[in-house]
Amino acid sequence: MMKSEIYTHFHPDERIFVDRAWEWTERASKYHETTLTGFLDPRQSFIVTSLANREPDVFVRFDGGYSGAERQRALIVPEYRQWDEERTAISVLAVQLGERSGSELDHGDYMGAILGLGIKRDRVGDIHVHEDGCHCLVSDEIADYLNIHLRQVHRVHVLTDILPLTSLRIARQELEEMNFTVASLRLDATCSDVCRQSRAKIADVIRAGRCRVNWKVEEDPSKLLRAGDVVSIQGFGRFKVMETDGPTKKGRIRVKAGKFI
C-alpha cells in the first residue's frame, strides 16, 4: 500500500508522526534494524501497531515501566530477534520536595519544570504525583541529566534520585465524579456540562482543533461519545465518560463522567 493511501486512515495533523512510524517499521522489515522509540501516547501507540501489523516480519513490544502505563516506549524489531529480552531503557526519577515547602504541586508543575530544562516530551513517561513529591518515568538517556539539573519545581526546591523500576510508587488516579443529563451524547453537549461552559464556546474550541477524543484530534462537535471515551480539551482539562444510561422520562440520557484532577 502506498503511503498516500495510509494517510487516509489518520487525521492530517498526524501525518508527521505517521511518517516516523512508517520509517521505523521499514527499518525493521527491510533493513533488519531495531528501533526503540520515545514515550508514545495511546493514539501514537495505535498508529505504530497499525503500521507494524502490515508487515508480517515485524514485531512491536510496548513498555511504560509498569503494567497499565498510559505513555509507553515501543520496541520495533525484525521477527527473528529475541525481542522479549530487549531492554526498553526506562528509569524512575524520584523528586522529593524540600523540607517545609508547604506547597502542593501537580502534574503540570513537574512536567513544566522538566520541559523547561530543554527535555523533549517524548523522553518523559507517566508522572505519579505524591504529597512529598513525585515518581517520574523517564528514558535512561536523560535520567542522569535530570538528576543533576532538576532542582526547582514551580519555585519549590527539590531533591532528586534515580531509582530502579521495582521502587516505583504508583499514584492512584483521582477523578471528580459528575452526574448530569444531556439530550444526546454529542461531544459539544457533554463537554459543555463537564467544563461548565456554554455549548457555543465549547463548539468553537472543538472546531479549532483543541479537542482530542481517545488522544485523536476531533474537530466535529456533533461526534457521539460512548462509555469509556477519554476527552481532553486544551485549557479545560481531561475527563472520561464512565457510564451512560437512559433515556429518562423526558428523553434525556444520564451520564456519569470523571474529571481528572
CSV table of C-alpha atoms in Angstrom, one decimal:
chain,number,residue,atom,x,y,z
A,1,MET,CA,0.0,0.0,0.0
A,2,MET,CA,1.3,3.5,-0.9
A,3,LYS,CA,1.9,5.9,1.9
A,4,SER,CA,-0.7,8.3,0.4
A,5,GLU,CA,-3.3,5.6,1.0
A,6,ILE,CA,-2.2,5.2,4.6
A,7,TYR,CA,-2.8,8.9,5.2
A,8,THR,CA,-6.5,8.5,4.6
A,9,HIS,CA,-6.8,6.5,7.8
A,10,PHE,CA,-5.4,9.2,10.0
A,11,HIS,CA,-6.0,12.9,10.8
A,12,PRO,CA,-3.9,15.3,8.8
A,13,ASP,CA,-2.2,16.6,12.0
A,14,GLU,CA,-0.9,13.0,12.5
A,15,ARG,CA,1.0,12.8,9.2
A,16,ILE,CA,4.3,13.8,10.6
A,17,PHE,CA,4.1,11.0,13.2
A,18,VAL,CA,2.8,8.5,10.6
A,19,ASP,CA,5.9,9.2,8.5
A,20,ARG,CA,8.1,8.5,11.5
A,21,ALA,CA,6.2,5.3,12.4
A,22,TRP,CA,6.4,4.2,8.7
A,23,GLU,CA,10.2,4.7,8.7
A,24,TRP,CA,10.5,2.6,12.0
A,25,THR,CA,8.6,-0.3,10.5
A,26,GLU,CA,10.5,0.0,7.2
A,27,ARG,CA,13.8,-0.2,9.1
A,28,ALA,CA,12.8,-3.4,10.8
A,29,SER,CA,11.3,-5.0,7.7
A,30,LYS,CA,13.8,-4.1,5.0
A,31,TYR,CA,17.0,-3.4,6.8
A,32,HIS,CA,16.7,-5.6,9.9
A,33,GLU,CA,17.2,-2.7,12.3
A,34,THR,CA,15.8,-2.3,15.8
A,35,THR,CA,14.1,0.9,16.9
A,36,LEU,CA,13.4,2.0,20.4
A,37,THR,CA,11.0,4.9,20.3
A,38,GLY,CA,10.4,7.6,22.9
A,39,PHE,CA,7.4,7.5,25.1
A,40,LEU,CA,4.2,7.4,23.0
A,41,ASP,CA,0.7,8.4,24.0
A,42,PRO,CA,-2.1,5.7,23.4
A,43,ARG,CA,-3.0,7.2,20.0
A,44,GLN,CA,0.6,7.1,18.8
A,45,SER,CA,0.9,3.5,20.0
A,46,PHE,CA,-2.2,2.6,18.0
A,47,ILE,CA,-0.6,4.2,14.9
A,48,VAL,CA,2.6,2.2,15.4
A,49,THR,CA,0.7,-1.0,15.9
A,50,SER,CA,-1.5,-0.4,12.8
A,51,LEU,CA,1.6,0.1,10.6
A,52,ALA,CA,3.6,-2.7,12.1
A,53,ASN,CA,0.7,-5.1,11.5
A,54,ARG,CA,1.0,-4.5,7.8
A,55,GLU,CA,4.5,-6.1,7.9
A,56,PRO,CA,4.4,-9.8,8.7
A,57,ASP,CA,8.0,-9.9,9.7
A,58,VAL,CA,7.9,-7.0,12.2
A,59,PHE,CA,7.1,-7.2,15.9
A,60,VAL,CA,6.4,-4.5,18.4
A,61,ARG,CA,6.6,-4.5,22.2
A,62,PHE,CA,5.3,-1.7,24.4
A,63,ASP,CA,6.6,-0.9,27.8
A,64,GLY,CA,5.9,2.1,30.0
A,65,GLY,CA,7.7,0.9,33.1
A,66,TYR,CA,4.8,-0.8,34.8
A,67,SER,CA,1.5,-2.6,33.9
A,68,GLY,CA,-1.2,-0.2,32.8
A,69,ALA,CA,1.1,2.7,31.9
A,70,GLU,CA,-0.5,5.3,29.7
A,71,ARG,CA,2.6,6.5,27.9
A,72,GLN,CA,4.9,3.7,26.6
A,73,ARG,CA,8.0,3.2,24.6
A,74,ALA,CA,7.8,0.9,21.6
A,75,LEU,CA,10.5,-1.6,20.7
A,76,ILE,CA,10.2,-2.3,16.9
A,77,VAL,CA,12.2,-5.3,15.8
A,78,PRO,CA,12.6,-7.9,13.0
A,79,GLU,CA,10.7,-11.1,13.6
A,80,TYR,CA,13.7,-13.2,14.2
A,81,ARG,CA,15.2,-11.1,17.0
A,82,GLN,CA,14.8,-12.2,20.7
A,83,TRP,CA,12.7,-9.2,21.2
A,84,ASP,CA,11.4,-10.2,24.7
A,85,GLU,CA,14.9,-9.8,26.0
A,86,GLU,CA,15.5,-6.3,24.7
A,87,ARG,CA,15.5,-3.6,27.4
A,88,THR,CA,13.3,-0.6,27.0
A,89,ALA,CA,15.7,1.7,29.0
A,90,ILE,CA,13.3,3.3,31.5
A,91,SER,CA,14.3,4.8,34.8
A,92,VAL,CA,12.4,6.2,37.7
A,93,LEU,CA,13.3,9.8,38.6
A,94,ALA,CA,12.2,10.4,42.2
A,95,VAL,CA,11.6,14.0,43.0
A,96,GLN,CA,11.3,15.0,46.7
A,97,LEU,CA,10.1,18.4,47.9
A,98,GLY,CA,12.4,20.4,50.1
A,99,GLU,CA,11.6,20.5,53.9
A,100,ARG,CA,8.8,22.7,55.0
A,101,SER,CA,7.9,23.6,51.4
A,102,GLY,CA,4.2,23.8,52.3
A,103,SER,CA,3.3,23.6,48.6
A,104,GLU,CA,1.1,21.2,46.7
A,105,LEU,CA,2.4,20.6,43.2
A,106,ASP,CA,0.5,18.9,40.4
A,107,HIS,CA,1.4,17.0,37.2
A,108,GLY,CA,1.7,20.2,35.2
A,109,ASP,CA,4.2,21.7,37.6
A,110,TYR,CA,6.5,18.8,37.4
A,111,MET,CA,6.1,18.5,33.6
A,112,GLY,CA,6.8,22.2,33.1
A,113,ALA,CA,10.0,22.0,35.2
A,114,ILE,CA,11.3,19.1,33.2
A,115,LEU,CA,10.5,20.5,29.8
A,116,GLY,CA,11.9,23.8,31.0
A,117,LEU,CA,15.3,22.1,31.1
A,118,GLY,CA,15.2,21.5,27.4
A,119,ILE,CA,13.9,18.0,27.6
A,120,LYS,CA,11.6,16.7,24.7
A,121,ARG,CA,8.2,15.5,25.7
A,122,ASP,CA,8.8,12.0,24.3
A,123,ARG,CA,11.6,11.4,26.8
A,124,VAL,CA,9.1,11.5,29.7
A,125,GLY,CA,6.5,8.9,30.5
A,126,ASP,CA,3.9,8.8,33.2
A,127,ILE,CA,4.3,11.1,36.3
A,128,HIS,CA,3.0,9.8,39.6
A,129,VAL,CA,2.3,12.7,42.0
A,130,HIS,CA,2.5,12.2,45.7
A,131,GLU,CA,2.3,14.5,48.7
A,132,ASP,CA,6.0,14.6,49.2
A,133,GLY,CA,7.0,14.8,45.5
A,134,CYS,CA,6.6,12.5,42.5
A,135,HIS,CA,8.0,9.5,40.7
A,136,CYS,CA,8.5,10.2,37.0
A,137,LEU,CA,9.2,7.6,34.4
A,138,VAL,CA,12.0,8.9,32.0
A,139,SER,CA,14.2,7.4,29.4
A,140,ASP,CA,17.6,6.2,30.6
A,141,GLU,CA,19.5,8.7,28.4
A,142,ILE,CA,18.1,11.8,30.3
A,143,ALA,CA,17.9,10.3,33.8
A,144,ASP,CA,21.4,11.5,34.9
A,145,TYR,CA,20.9,14.9,33.4
A,146,LEU,CA,17.7,15.5,35.2
A,147,ASN,CA,19.2,14.1,38.4
A,148,ILE,CA,21.9,16.8,38.3
A,149,HIS,CA,19.9,19.8,37.0
A,150,LEU,CA,16.3,19.5,38.3
A,151,ARG,CA,16.5,21.5,41.5
A,152,GLN,CA,13.3,23.6,41.4
A,153,VAL,CA,9.7,22.9,40.6
A,154,HIS,CA,7.4,25.9,40.5
A,155,ARG,CA,9.6,27.9,42.9
A,156,VAL,CA,9.9,24.9,45.2
A,157,HIS,CA,13.3,23.5,46.0
A,158,VAL,CA,13.5,19.8,45.2
A,159,LEU,CA,15.9,16.9,45.6
A,160,THR,CA,16.2,14.0,43.1
A,161,ASP,CA,17.4,10.5,42.9
A,162,ILE,CA,17.3,7.7,40.3
A,163,LEU,CA,15.5,4.5,41.4
A,164,PRO,CA,15.0,1.1,39.8
A,165,LEU,CA,11.6,0.3,38.3
A,166,THR,CA,10.9,-2.0,41.3
A,167,SER,CA,10.8,1.1,43.5
A,168,LEU,CA,8.2,2.9,41.5
A,169,ARG,CA,5.3,4.3,43.6
A,170,ILE,CA,2.2,4.3,41.5
A,171,ALA,CA,-0.3,7.1,42.3
A,172,ARG,CA,-3.9,6.3,42.2
A,173,GLN,CA,-5.6,8.5,39.5
A,174,GLU,CA,-8.3,10.6,41.1
A,175,LEU,CA,-11.4,11.5,39.3
A,176,GLU,CA,-14.0,14.1,40.3
A,177,GLU,CA,-17.3,12.3,39.5
A,178,MET,CA,-20.0,14.3,37.8
A,179,ASN,CA,-23.6,13.2,37.1
A,180,PHE,CA,-25.8,15.1,34.6
A,181,THR,CA,-28.2,14.5,31.7
A,182,VAL,CA,-27.9,15.5,28.1
A,183,ALA,CA,-30.3,15.5,25.1
A,184,SER,CA,-27.7,13.4,23.2
A,185,LEU,CA,-24.1,12.2,23.7
A,186,ARG,CA,-22.8,14.8,21.3
A,187,LEU,CA,-19.2,15.9,22.1
A,188,ASP,CA,-20.1,19.6,22.5
A,189,ALA,CA,-23.1,18.9,24.7
A,190,THR,CA,-21.2,16.6,27.0
A,191,CYS,CA,-18.1,18.8,27.2
A,192,SER,CA,-20.3,21.8,28.0
A,193,ASP,CA,-21.7,20.2,31.1
A,194,VAL,CA,-18.3,18.9,32.3
A,195,CYS,CA,-16.4,22.1,31.7
A,196,ARG,CA,-19.3,24.3,32.8
A,197,GLN,CA,-19.0,26.4,29.6
A,198,SER,CA,-21.6,27.4,27.0
A,199,ARG,CA,-22.1,24.9,24.2
A,200,ALA,CA,-21.3,27.5,21.6
A,201,LYS,CA,-17.9,28.3,23.3
A,202,ILE,CA,-17.0,24.6,23.5
A,203,ALA,CA,-18.0,24.0,19.9
A,204,ASP,CA,-15.7,26.8,18.8
A,205,VAL,CA,-12.8,25.2,20.8
A,206,ILE,CA,-13.5,21.8,19.2
A,207,ARG,CA,-13.6,23.3,15.6
A,208,ALA,CA,-10.3,25.0,16.3
A,209,GLY,CA,-8.7,21.5,16.8
A,210,ARG,CA,-8.1,21.9,20.5
A,211,CYS,CA,-10.0,18.8,21.5
A,212,ARG,CA,-8.9,15.1,21.5
A,213,VAL,CA,-11.1,12.0,21.9
A,214,ASN,CA,-9.1,9.0,22.9
A,215,TRP,CA,-5.9,11.0,22.1
A,216,LYS,CA,-7.1,11.7,18.5
A,217,VAL,CA,-7.8,15.2,17.3
A,218,GLU,CA,-11.6,15.7,16.9
A,219,GLU,CA,-13.0,18.8,15.2
A,220,ASP,CA,-16.6,17.7,14.8
A,221,PRO,CA,-18.8,19.0,17.7
A,222,SER,CA,-21.5,16.5,16.8
A,223,LYS,CA,-19.4,13.4,17.3
A,224,LEU,CA,-21.2,11.0,19.5
A,225,LEU,CA,-19.4,9.8,22.6
A,226,ARG,CA,-19.7,6.5,24.4
A,227,ALA,CA,-18.8,5.0,27.8
A,228,GLY,CA,-15.0,4.6,28.1
A,229,ASP,CA,-14.1,7.6,25.9
A,230,VAL,CA,-11.4,9.9,27.2
A,231,VAL,CA,-11.8,13.5,26.2
A,232,SER,CA,-9.2,16.3,26.6
A,233,ILE,CA,-9.8,19.9,25.8
A,234,GLN,CA,-6.9,22.4,25.7
A,235,GLY,CA,-7.4,24.8,28.6
A,236,PHE,CA,-10.2,22.8,30.3
A,237,GLY,CA,-8.5,19.6,31.3
A,238,ARG,CA,-9.5,16.0,30.7
A,239,PHE,CA,-12.4,13.7,31.5
A,240,LYS,CA,-13.6,10.2,31.0
A,241,VAL,CA,-17.2,9.1,30.1
A,242,MET,CA,-17.7,6.5,32.8
A,243,GLU,CA,-21.3,5.4,32.3
A,244,THR,CA,-24.3,6.3,30.2
A,245,ASP,CA,-27.9,5.3,30.9
A,246,GLY,CA,-31.4,6.2,29.9
A,247,PRO,CA,-33.4,7.7,28.4
A,248,THR,CA,-35.2,9.5,31.2
A,249,LYS,CA,-38.9,10.2,31.1
A,250,LYS,CA,-38.1,13.4,29.3
A,251,GLY,CA,-36.0,11.5,26.8
A,252,ARG,CA,-32.6,12.7,28.1
A,253,ILE,CA,-29.5,10.5,28.6
A,254,ARG,CA,-27.9,10.1,32.1
A,255,VAL,CA,-24.2,10.5,32.0
A,256,LYS,CA,-21.6,9.8,34.7
A,257,ALA,CA,-18.2,11.4,33.9
A,258,GLY,CA,-15.0,11.6,35.8
A,259,LYS,CA,-12.8,14.7,35.5
A,260,PHE,CA,-9.1,14.1,36.1
A,261,ILE,CA,-7.8,16.1,39.0
